[in-house]
């Protein structure tokens, strides 16, 4: 009975307080999928412009599947976590080939697509197809942990499944209400049930919240101390010859897969090094410390995919954020 009350309160609150976001104005599963992938690890205000531009370039699954991958990467440039773009492209091809260019509605079929992990499959299934499941992101972990007083950090798959089981108790019986309930939990975490200083006085479910009753909001979810990020040092070579710039392509798997970057000095046996400037970039799992040199090329070993680009071609490439910053600074000095 209490769960039904919480559900009713959340749905009423969401109807009044939800933000007007472009992906909430559609029931197109493709557009919902694109938004959910973009929103992972990225702020809402950053995503809006990318989302609208991406859909102008790739308006449906077939358009995305048939696009050259370099175009997809370019459209993604600046959003980071570039593996997301690769998985989008791969999944679109699979959807065209196996599902007649329509996203499957079954949770199990979604989970078999590239990039559709635990969260994305549940998000698309619940929001686009009204499947009785709840995606578990940081906002939902926080709301559910506090609401039910669950001592977890929601980091492991076991803990995520536990949070999901509690959240699914709140799912409404009416299928059309499922997307709104899921998004109400996300919205509550984004606007009210904040990591620090949650605004409990305006929370619609504060009378049901176990953390609030105990005055222990800051203890939920558990915050585990993060290990210090390892630092990787790289010497980057900026090499110009006959008006063109040397670049190398990263491996098809791993960090920044398939993207172009400026080579390391050791990789191309660069000569005549002149230090230009220093740069850093932080990923989720490591930090790059970069010294940038102006060089002439010595010898390019076999096994490296490389190419000379004109400045105009470099501008048109999808570059990782750190290398776009390096390029812009080198050209401006």
mmCIF file of C-alpha atoms in Angstrom:
data_model
loop_
_atom_site.group_PDB
_atom_site.id
_atom_site.type_symbol
_atom_site.label_atom_id
_atom_site.label_comp_id
_atom_site.label_asym_id
_atom_site.label_seq_id
_atom_site.Cartn_x
_atom_site.Cartn_y
_atom_site.Cartn_z
ATOM 1 C CA UNK A 1 0.000 0.000 0.000
ATOM 2 C CA UNK A 2 2.814 2.401 0.894
ATOM 3 C CA UNK A 3 4.579 1.656 -2.395
ATOM 4 C CA UNK A 4 1.400 2.515 -4.306
ATOM 5 C CA UNK A 5 1.192 5.813 -2.403
ATOM 6 C CA UNK A 6 4.809 6.646 -3.243
ATOM 7 C CA UNK A 7 4.146 5.843 -6.905
ATOM 8 C CA UNK A 8 1.088 8.088 -6.996
ATOM 9 C CA UNK A 9 2.963 10.967 -5.351
ATOM 10 C CA UNK A 10 5.940 10.628 -7.710
ATOM 11 C CA UNK A 11 3.753 10.588 -10.821
ATOM 12 C CA UNK A 12 1.867 13.698 -9.663
ATOM 13 C CA UNK A 13 5.105 15.502 -8.798
ATOM 14 C CA UNK A 14 6.704 14.621 -12.133
ATOM 15 C CA UNK A 15 3.701 15.843 -14.078
ATOM 16 C CA UNK A 16 4.155 19.309 -12.546
ATOM 17 C CA UNK A 17 7.935 19.613 -12.139
ATOM 18 C CA UNK A 18 9.517 17.706 -15.044
ATOM 19 C CA UNK A 19 11.906 19.668 -17.223
ATOM 20 C CA UNK A 20 10.933 20.288 -20.835
ATOM 21 C CA UNK A 21 13.616 18.277 -22.620
ATOM 22 C CA UNK A 22 13.559 17.399 -26.332
ATOM 23 C CA UNK A 23 13.711 13.625 -25.814
ATOM 24 C CA UNK A 24 10.627 13.848 -23.600
ATOM 25 C CA UNK A 25 8.596 15.212 -26.499
ATOM 26 C CA UNK A 26 8.829 11.983 -28.472
ATOM 27 C CA UNK A 27 7.811 8.347 -28.216
ATOM 28 C CA UNK A 28 10.198 7.326 -31.008
ATOM 29 C CA UNK A 29 12.371 4.499 -29.583
ATOM 30 C CA UNK A 30 15.311 5.566 -31.783
ATOM 31 C CA UNK A 31 15.336 9.099 -30.399
ATOM 32 C CA UNK A 32 14.919 7.842 -26.842
ATOM 33 C CA UNK A 33 17.846 5.457 -27.379
ATOM 34 C CA UNK A 34 20.099 8.248 -28.702
ATOM 35 C CA UNK A 35 19.267 10.477 -25.739
ATOM 36 C CA UNK A 36 19.911 7.752 -23.172
ATOM 37 C CA UNK A 37 23.327 6.947 -24.630
ATOM 38 C CA UNK A 38 24.314 10.614 -24.813
ATOM 39 C CA UNK A 39 23.181 11.294 -21.252
ATOM 40 C CA UNK A 40 25.517 8.685 -19.781
ATOM 41 C CA UNK A 41 28.374 10.525 -18.035
ATOM 42 C CA UNK A 42 27.303 13.817 -19.664
ATOM 43 C CA UNK A 43 25.389 16.843 -18.358
ATOM 44 C CA UNK A 44 21.866 17.441 -19.661
ATOM 45 C CA UNK A 45 22.595 20.975 -20.897
ATOM 46 C CA UNK A 46 25.593 19.712 -22.866
ATOM 47 C CA UNK A 47 23.575 16.916 -24.446
ATOM 48 C CA UNK A 48 20.694 19.027 -25.783
ATOM 49 C CA UNK A 49 22.616 20.645 -28.655
ATOM 50 C CA UNK A 50 24.417 17.412 -29.543
ATOM 51 C CA UNK A 51 21.146 15.493 -29.523
ATOM 52 C CA UNK A 52 19.408 17.896 -31.884
ATOM 53 C CA UNK A 53 22.385 18.097 -34.282
ATOM 54 C CA UNK A 54 22.873 14.334 -34.262
ATOM 55 C CA UNK A 55 19.257 13.725 -35.210
ATOM 56 C CA UNK A 56 19.476 16.257 -38.037
ATOM 57 C CA UNK A 57 22.441 14.291 -39.411
ATOM 58 C CA UNK A 58 21.079 10.808 -38.653
ATOM 59 C CA UNK A 59 17.304 11.041 -38.455
ATOM 60 C CA UNK A 60 16.582 7.333 -38.051
ATOM 61 C CA UNK A 61 18.234 3.963 -37.493
ATOM 62 C CA UNK A 62 18.831 3.340 -41.184
ATOM 63 C CA UNK A 63 20.475 6.735 -41.704
ATOM 64 C CA UNK A 64 22.832 6.028 -38.794
ATOM 65 C CA UNK A 65 23.622 2.512 -40.000
ATOM 66 C CA UNK A 66 24.416 3.660 -43.536
ATOM 67 C CA UNK A 67 26.558 6.625 -42.466
ATOM 68 C CA UNK A 68 30.334 6.494 -42.682
ATOM 69 C CA UNK A 69 31.697 5.919 -39.184
ATOM 70 C CA UNK A 70 33.990 8.940 -39.435
ATOM 71 C CA UNK A 71 30.865 11.111 -39.846
ATOM 72 C CA UNK A 72 29.371 9.577 -36.727
ATOM 73 C CA UNK A 73 32.564 10.209 -34.778
ATOM 74 C CA UNK A 74 32.659 13.815 -35.976
ATOM 75 C CA UNK A 75 29.077 14.343 -34.823
ATOM 76 C CA UNK A 76 30.090 12.911 -31.453
ATOM 77 C CA UNK A 77 33.258 15.000 -31.071
ATOM 78 C CA UNK A 78 33.359 16.724 -27.702
ATOM 79 C CA UNK A 79 30.936 14.377 -25.936
ATOM 80 C CA UNK A 80 33.730 12.020 -24.910
ATOM 81 C CA UNK A 81 33.456 8.311 -24.150
ATOM 82 C CA UNK A 82 33.757 7.668 -27.872
ATOM 83 C CA UNK A 83 33.075 3.966 -27.562
ATOM 84 C CA UNK A 84 29.435 5.017 -27.191
ATOM 85 C CA UNK A 85 29.471 6.329 -30.774
ATOM 86 C CA UNK A 86 31.071 3.132 -32.037
ATOM 87 C CA UNK A 87 28.456 1.000 -30.305
ATOM 88 C CA UNK A 88 25.638 3.204 -31.632
ATOM 89 C CA UNK A 89 26.879 2.666 -35.176
ATOM 90 C CA UNK A 90 27.334 -1.073 -34.686
ATOM 91 C CA UNK A 91 23.934 -1.477 -33.047
ATOM 92 C CA UNK A 92 22.212 0.495 -35.804
ATOM 93 C CA UNK A 93 23.660 -1.871 -38.408
ATOM 94 C CA UNK A 94 22.473 -4.872 -36.399
ATOM 95 C CA UNK A 95 18.986 -3.365 -36.017
ATOM 96 C CA UNK A 96 18.740 -2.772 -39.772
ATOM 97 C CA UNK A 97 19.948 -6.277 -40.596
ATOM 98 C CA UNK A 98 18.001 -8.223 -37.980
ATOM 99 C CA UNK A 99 14.973 -6.117 -37.053
ATOM 100 C CA UNK A 100 13.999 -4.301 -40.255
ATOM 101 C CA UNK A 101 15.397 -0.988 -38.939
ATOM 102 C CA UNK A 102 13.089 -0.999 -35.880
ATOM 103 C CA UNK A 103 14.441 -1.268 -32.336
ATOM 104 C CA UNK A 104 13.276 -4.514 -30.731
ATOM 105 C CA UNK A 105 10.917 -4.070 -27.797
ATOM 106 C CA UNK A 106 12.006 -7.113 -25.796
ATOM 107 C CA UNK A 107 14.514 -6.474 -23.010
ATOM 108 C CA UNK A 108 16.503 -9.608 -23.814
ATOM 109 C CA UNK A 109 16.822 -8.678 -27.506
ATOM 110 C CA UNK A 110 17.941 -5.163 -26.607
ATOM 111 C CA UNK A 111 20.615 -6.542 -24.272
ATOM 112 C CA UNK A 112 22.124 -8.497 -27.159
ATOM 113 C CA UNK A 113 22.813 -5.329 -29.169
ATOM 114 C CA UNK A 114 26.253 -3.612 -29.039
ATOM 115 C CA UNK A 115 26.377 -1.026 -26.259
ATOM 116 C CA UNK A 116 23.090 -2.116 -24.702
ATOM 117 C CA UNK A 117 24.264 -3.008 -21.247
ATOM 118 C CA UNK A 118 22.244 -3.317 -18.063
ATOM 119 C CA UNK A 119 21.341 0.367 -17.933
ATOM 120 C CA UNK A 120 20.704 1.239 -21.587
ATOM 121 C CA UNK A 121 18.553 -1.806 -22.308
ATOM 122 C CA UNK A 122 16.383 -1.145 -19.236
ATOM 123 C CA UNK A 123 16.098 2.573 -20.025
ATOM 124 C CA UNK A 124 14.983 2.035 -23.628
ATOM 125 C CA UNK A 125 12.699 -0.860 -22.699
ATOM 126 C CA UNK A 126 10.930 1.040 -19.909
ATOM 127 C CA UNK A 127 10.720 4.502 -21.473
ATOM 128 C CA UNK A 128 10.136 3.584 -25.124
ATOM 129 C CA UNK A 129 8.265 0.284 -24.779
ATOM 130 C CA UNK A 130 6.695 0.469 -21.274
ATOM 131 C CA UNK A 131 8.411 -2.740 -20.137
ATOM 132 C CA UNK A 132 8.240 -3.311 -16.367
ATOM 133 C CA UNK A 133 11.879 -2.662 -15.543
ATOM 134 C CA UNK A 134 13.864 0.215 -14.016
ATOM 135 C CA UNK A 135 17.250 1.411 -15.308
ATOM 136 C CA UNK A 136 19.706 2.039 -12.490
ATOM 137 C CA UNK A 137 21.841 5.168 -12.852
ATOM 138 C CA UNK A 138 23.442 7.315 -10.179
ATOM 139 C CA UNK A 139 20.284 9.334 -9.611
ATOM 140 C CA UNK A 140 18.116 6.260 -9.093
ATOM 141 C CA UNK A 141 20.702 4.619 -6.817
ATOM 142 C CA UNK A 142 20.658 7.725 -4.624
ATOM 143 C CA UNK A 143 16.861 8.073 -4.502
ATOM 144 C CA UNK A 144 16.167 4.399 -3.820
ATOM 145 C CA UNK A 145 19.014 3.983 -1.305
ATOM 146 C CA UNK A 146 17.716 6.926 0.723
ATOM 147 C CA UNK A 147 14.024 6.157 0.320
ATOM 148 C CA UNK A 148 14.352 2.543 1.508
ATOM 149 C CA UNK A 149 17.455 2.983 3.697
ATOM 150 C CA UNK A 150 19.678 0.618 1.710
ATOM 151 C CA UNK A 151 23.348 0.581 2.734
ATOM 152 C CA UNK A 152 24.922 0.300 -0.717
ATOM 153 C CA UNK A 153 27.013 2.307 -3.139
ATOM 154 C CA UNK A 154 25.326 0.742 -6.157
ATOM 155 C CA UNK A 155 28.653 0.128 -7.853
ATOM 156 C CA UNK A 156 28.653 -3.620 -8.441
ATOM 157 C CA UNK A 157 26.156 -5.473 -10.598
ATOM 158 C CA UNK A 158 24.845 -7.292 -7.515
ATOM 159 C CA UNK A 159 24.162 -3.949 -5.800
ATOM 160 C CA UNK A 160 22.566 -2.498 -8.945
ATOM 161 C CA UNK A 161 20.255 -5.507 -9.162
ATOM 162 C CA UNK A 162 19.325 -4.986 -5.519
ATOM 163 C CA UNK A 163 18.465 -1.320 -6.145
ATOM 164 C CA UNK A 164 16.493 -2.355 -9.232
ATOM 165 C CA UNK A 165 14.378 -4.826 -7.252
ATOM 166 C CA UNK A 166 13.431 -2.128 -4.746
ATOM 167 C CA UNK A 167 12.678 0.367 -7.508
ATOM 168 C CA UNK A 168 10.518 -2.124 -9.385
ATOM 169 C CA UNK A 169 8.205 -2.306 -6.366
ATOM 170 C CA UNK A 170 7.116 1.193 -7.349
ATOM 171 C CA UNK A 171 6.234 0.399 -10.958
ATOM 172 C CA UNK A 172 2.592 1.247 -11.701
ATOM 173 C CA UNK A 173 0.067 -1.247 -13.037
ATOM 174 C CA UNK A 174 -0.865 0.978 -15.985
ATOM 175 C CA UNK A 175 1.790 0.445 -18.717
ATOM 176 C CA UNK A 176 1.524 4.031 -19.978
ATOM 177 C CA UNK A 177 2.629 5.261 -16.544
ATOM 178 C CA UNK A 178 5.851 3.217 -16.497
ATOM 179 C CA UNK A 179 7.971 5.721 -18.499
ATOM 180 C CA UNK A 180 6.778 8.567 -16.271
ATOM 181 C CA UNK A 181 7.566 6.688 -13.063
ATOM 182 C CA UNK A 182 11.065 5.804 -14.292
ATOM 183 C CA UNK A 183 11.731 9.388 -15.345
ATOM 184 C CA UNK A 184 10.273 10.748 -12.100
ATOM 185 C CA UNK A 185 12.933 8.809 -10.167
ATOM 186 C CA UNK A 186 15.651 10.159 -12.462
ATOM 187 C CA UNK A 187 14.265 13.696 -12.189
ATOM 188 C CA UNK A 188 13.971 13.550 -8.423
ATOM 189 C CA UNK A 189 17.633 12.568 -8.188
ATOM 190 C CA UNK A 190 18.678 15.295 -10.618
ATOM 191 C CA UNK A 191 16.687 18.165 -9.108
ATOM 192 C CA UNK A 192 15.966 17.406 -5.437
ATOM 193 C CA UNK A 193 17.696 14.313 -4.029
ATOM 194 C CA UNK A 194 21.156 15.677 -4.754
ATOM 195 C CA UNK A 195 24.449 14.004 -3.742
ATOM 196 C CA UNK A 196 25.260 16.864 -1.378
ATOM 197 C CA UNK A 197 22.704 19.000 0.448
ATOM 198 C CA UNK A 198 19.526 17.306 -0.834
ATOM 199 C CA UNK A 199 16.538 19.643 -0.698
ATOM 200 C CA UNK A 200 14.433 17.392 1.520
ATOM 201 C CA UNK A 201 11.964 20.154 2.413
ATOM 202 C CA UNK A 202 10.547 20.119 -1.122
ATOM 203 C CA UNK A 203 10.881 16.379 -1.744
ATOM 204 C CA UNK A 204 7.473 14.878 -2.579
ATOM 205 C CA UNK A 205 8.283 11.553 -0.859
ATOM 206 C CA UNK A 206 10.041 12.912 2.237
ATOM 207 C CA UNK A 207 7.416 11.443 4.611
ATOM 208 C CA UNK A 208 8.233 7.953 3.302
ATOM 209 C CA UNK A 209 12.034 8.373 3.199
ATOM 210 C CA UNK A 210 13.903 6.245 5.759
ATOM 211 C CA UNK A 211 17.102 8.294 5.428
ATOM 212 C CA UNK A 212 15.172 11.511 6.085
ATOM 213 C CA UNK A 213 13.430 10.028 9.127
ATOM 214 C CA UNK A 214 16.798 8.999 10.571
ATOM 215 C CA UNK A 215 18.457 12.314 9.688
ATOM 216 C CA UNK A 216 21.016 10.275 7.781
ATOM 217 C CA UNK A 217 20.670 11.483 4.196
ATOM 218 C CA UNK A 218 24.434 11.957 3.852
ATOM 219 C CA UNK A 219 25.048 8.290 4.721
ATOM 220 C CA UNK A 220 23.095 6.993 1.722
ATOM 221 C CA UNK A 221 24.286 5.760 -0.635
ATOM 222 C CA UNK A 222 27.611 4.639 0.843
ATOM 223 C CA UNK A 223 30.550 6.626 -0.488
ATOM 224 C CA UNK A 224 33.648 4.538 -0.977
ATOM 225 C CA UNK A 225 37.049 6.198 -1.222
ATOM 226 C CA UNK A 226 38.283 6.272 -4.801
ATOM 227 C CA UNK A 227 41.791 5.200 -5.638
ATOM 228 C CA UNK A 228 44.115 7.865 -6.976
ATOM 229 C CA UNK A 229 44.123 7.883 -10.773
ATOM 230 C CA UNK A 230 47.296 6.579 -12.417
ATOM 231 C CA UNK A 231 49.155 9.163 -14.508
ATOM 232 C CA UNK A 232 50.468 8.272 -17.965
ATOM 233 C CA UNK A 233 53.087 10.595 -19.471
ATOM 234 C CA UNK A 234 53.220 11.023 -23.247
ATOM 235 C CA UNK A 235 55.507 13.122 -25.484
ATOM 236 C CA UNK A 236 53.416 14.292 -28.427
ATOM 237 C CA UNK A 237 54.945 15.210 -31.783
ATOM 238 C CA UNK A 238 53.439 17.987 -33.928
ATOM 239 C CA UNK A 239 54.965 17.373 -37.336
ATOM 240 C CA UNK A 240 54.362 19.521 -40.416
ATOM 241 C CA UNK A 241 55.722 18.692 -43.879
ATOM 242 C CA UNK A 242 54.848 20.352 -47.184
ATOM 243 C CA UNK A 243 51.913 22.066 -45.501
ATOM 244 C CA UNK A 244 50.481 18.829 -44.118
ATOM 245 C CA UNK A 245 50.319 17.393 -40.598
ATOM 246 C CA UNK A 246 51.201 13.843 -39.629
ATOM 247 C CA UNK A 247 48.614 11.893 -37.663
ATOM 248 C CA UNK A 248 48.267 8.286 -36.559
ATOM 249 C CA UNK A 249 45.164 6.212 -35.995
ATOM 250 C CA UNK A 250 44.497 4.478 -32.697
ATOM 251 C CA UNK A 251 43.668 0.789 -32.499
ATOM 252 C CA UNK A 252 40.120 -0.374 -33.203
ATOM 253 C CA UNK A 253 39.658 -1.400 -29.576
ATOM 254 C CA UNK A 254 40.377 0.253 -26.251
ATOM 255 C CA UNK A 255 40.581 3.894 -25.234
ATOM 256 C CA UNK A 256 39.590 6.366 -28.010
ATOM 257 C CA UNK A 257 39.294 3.444 -30.430
ATOM 258 C CA UNK A 258 39.664 4.188 -34.171
ATOM 259 C CA UNK A 259 40.284 7.899 -33.611
ATOM 260 C CA UNK A 260 43.088 9.984 -35.122
ATOM 261 C CA UNK A 261 45.661 11.642 -32.894
ATOM 262 C CA UNK A 262 49.076 13.284 -33.096
ATOM 263 C CA UNK A 263 51.827 10.678 -32.744
ATOM 264 C CA UNK A 264 54.131 10.130 -29.834
ATOM 265 C CA UNK A 265 57.694 11.237 -30.501
ATOM 266 C CA UNK A 266 59.009 7.730 -29.918
ATOM 267 C CA UNK A 267 56.475 6.139 -32.281
ATOM 268 C CA UNK A 268 57.695 8.065 -35.333
ATOM 269 C CA UNK A 269 61.335 8.478 -34.263
ATOM 270 C CA UNK A 270 60.803 12.247 -34.289
ATOM 271 C CA UNK A 271 63.826 14.576 -34.515
ATOM 272 C CA UNK A 272 64.573 18.238 -33.804
ATOM 273 C CA UNK A 273 62.301 18.407 -30.802
ATOM 274 C CA UNK A 274 61.296 21.848 -29.596
ATOM 275 C CA UNK A 275 59.072 21.931 -26.569
ATOM 276 C CA UNK A 276 55.959 23.998 -27.222
ATOM 277 C CA UNK A 277 53.585 23.506 -24.319
ATOM 278 C CA UNK A 278 52.098 21.144 -21.741
ATOM 279 C CA UNK A 279 48.612 19.652 -21.561
ATOM 280 C CA UNK A 280 46.676 17.280 -19.324
ATOM 281 C CA UNK A 281 43.487 15.297 -19.698
ATOM 282 C CA UNK A 282 41.577 13.204 -17.161
ATOM 283 C CA UNK A 283 39.599 10.097 -18.067
ATOM 284 C CA UNK A 284 37.488 8.093 -15.626
ATOM 285 C CA UNK A 285 40.298 5.622 -14.979
ATOM 286 C CA UNK A 286 43.541 7.478 -15.708
ATOM 287 C CA UNK A 287 45.131 10.856 -16.370
ATOM 288 C CA UNK A 288 47.284 11.856 -19.313
ATOM 289 C CA UNK A 289 50.213 14.221 -18.764
ATOM 290 C CA UNK A 290 51.330 15.483 -22.187
ATOM 291 C CA UNK A 291 54.380 17.427 -23.346
ATOM 292 C CA UNK A 292 53.858 18.732 -26.865
ATOM 293 C CA UNK A 293 56.857 19.134 -29.183
ATOM 294 C CA UNK A 294 57.317 20.589 -32.630
ATOM 295 C CA UNK A 295 59.327 18.019 -34.571
ATOM 296 C CA UNK A 296 60.482 16.712 -37.896
ATOM 297 C CA UNK A 297 59.763 13.098 -38.702
ATOM 298 C CA UNK A 298 62.524 10.553 -38.666
ATOM 299 C CA UNK A 299 61.167 7.172 -39.669
ATOM 300 C CA UNK A 300 57.695 5.718 -39.315
ATOM 301 C CA UNK A 301 57.873 2.057 -38.276
ATOM 302 C CA UNK A 302 55.653 -0.599 -39.821
ATOM 303 C CA UNK A 303 52.462 -1.505 -38.014
ATOM 304 C CA UNK A 304 51.301 2.084 -37.471
ATOM 305 C CA UNK A 305 48.387 3.433 -39.488
ATOM 306 C CA UNK A 306 49.360 6.993 -40.390
ATOM 307 C CA UNK A 307 48.434 9.724 -42.849
ATOM 308 C CA UNK A 308 49.354 13.305 -43.800
ATOM 309 C CA UNK A 309 46.405 15.707 -43.495
ATOM 310 C CA UNK A 310 45.964 19.280 -44.643
ATOM 311 C CA UNK A 311 44.918 21.724 -41.891
ATOM 312 C CA UNK A 312 41.430 21.790 -43.399
ATOM 313 C CA UNK A 313 41.242 18.003 -43.181
ATOM 314 C CA UNK A 314 42.373 18.065 -39.564
ATOM 315 C CA UNK A 315 39.590 20.522 -38.813
ATOM 316 C CA UNK A 316 37.088 18.092 -40.347
ATOM 317 C CA UNK A 317 38.332 15.084 -38.383
ATOM 318 C CA UNK A 318 36.710 13.839 -35.199
ATOM 319 C CA UNK A 319 39.468 14.478 -32.670
ATOM 320 C CA UNK A 320 39.451 13.514 -28.992
ATOM 321 C CA UNK A 321 38.915 16.592 -26.830
ATOM 322 C CA UNK A 322 42.521 16.741 -25.623
ATOM 323 C CA UNK A 323 43.908 16.613 -29.175
ATOM 324 C CA UNK A 324 41.415 19.209 -30.408
ATOM 325 C CA UNK A 325 42.707 21.514 -27.653
ATOM 326 C CA UNK A 326 46.312 20.803 -28.661
ATOM 327 C CA UNK A 327 45.527 21.437 -32.321
ATOM 328 C CA UNK A 328 43.730 24.733 -31.627
ATOM 329 C CA UNK A 329 46.567 25.963 -29.402
ATOM 330 C CA UNK A 330 49.282 24.969 -31.909
ATOM 331 C CA UNK A 331 47.472 26.779 -34.726
ATOM 332 C CA UNK A 332 46.925 29.896 -32.637
ATOM 333 C CA UNK A 333 50.535 30.326 -31.541
#
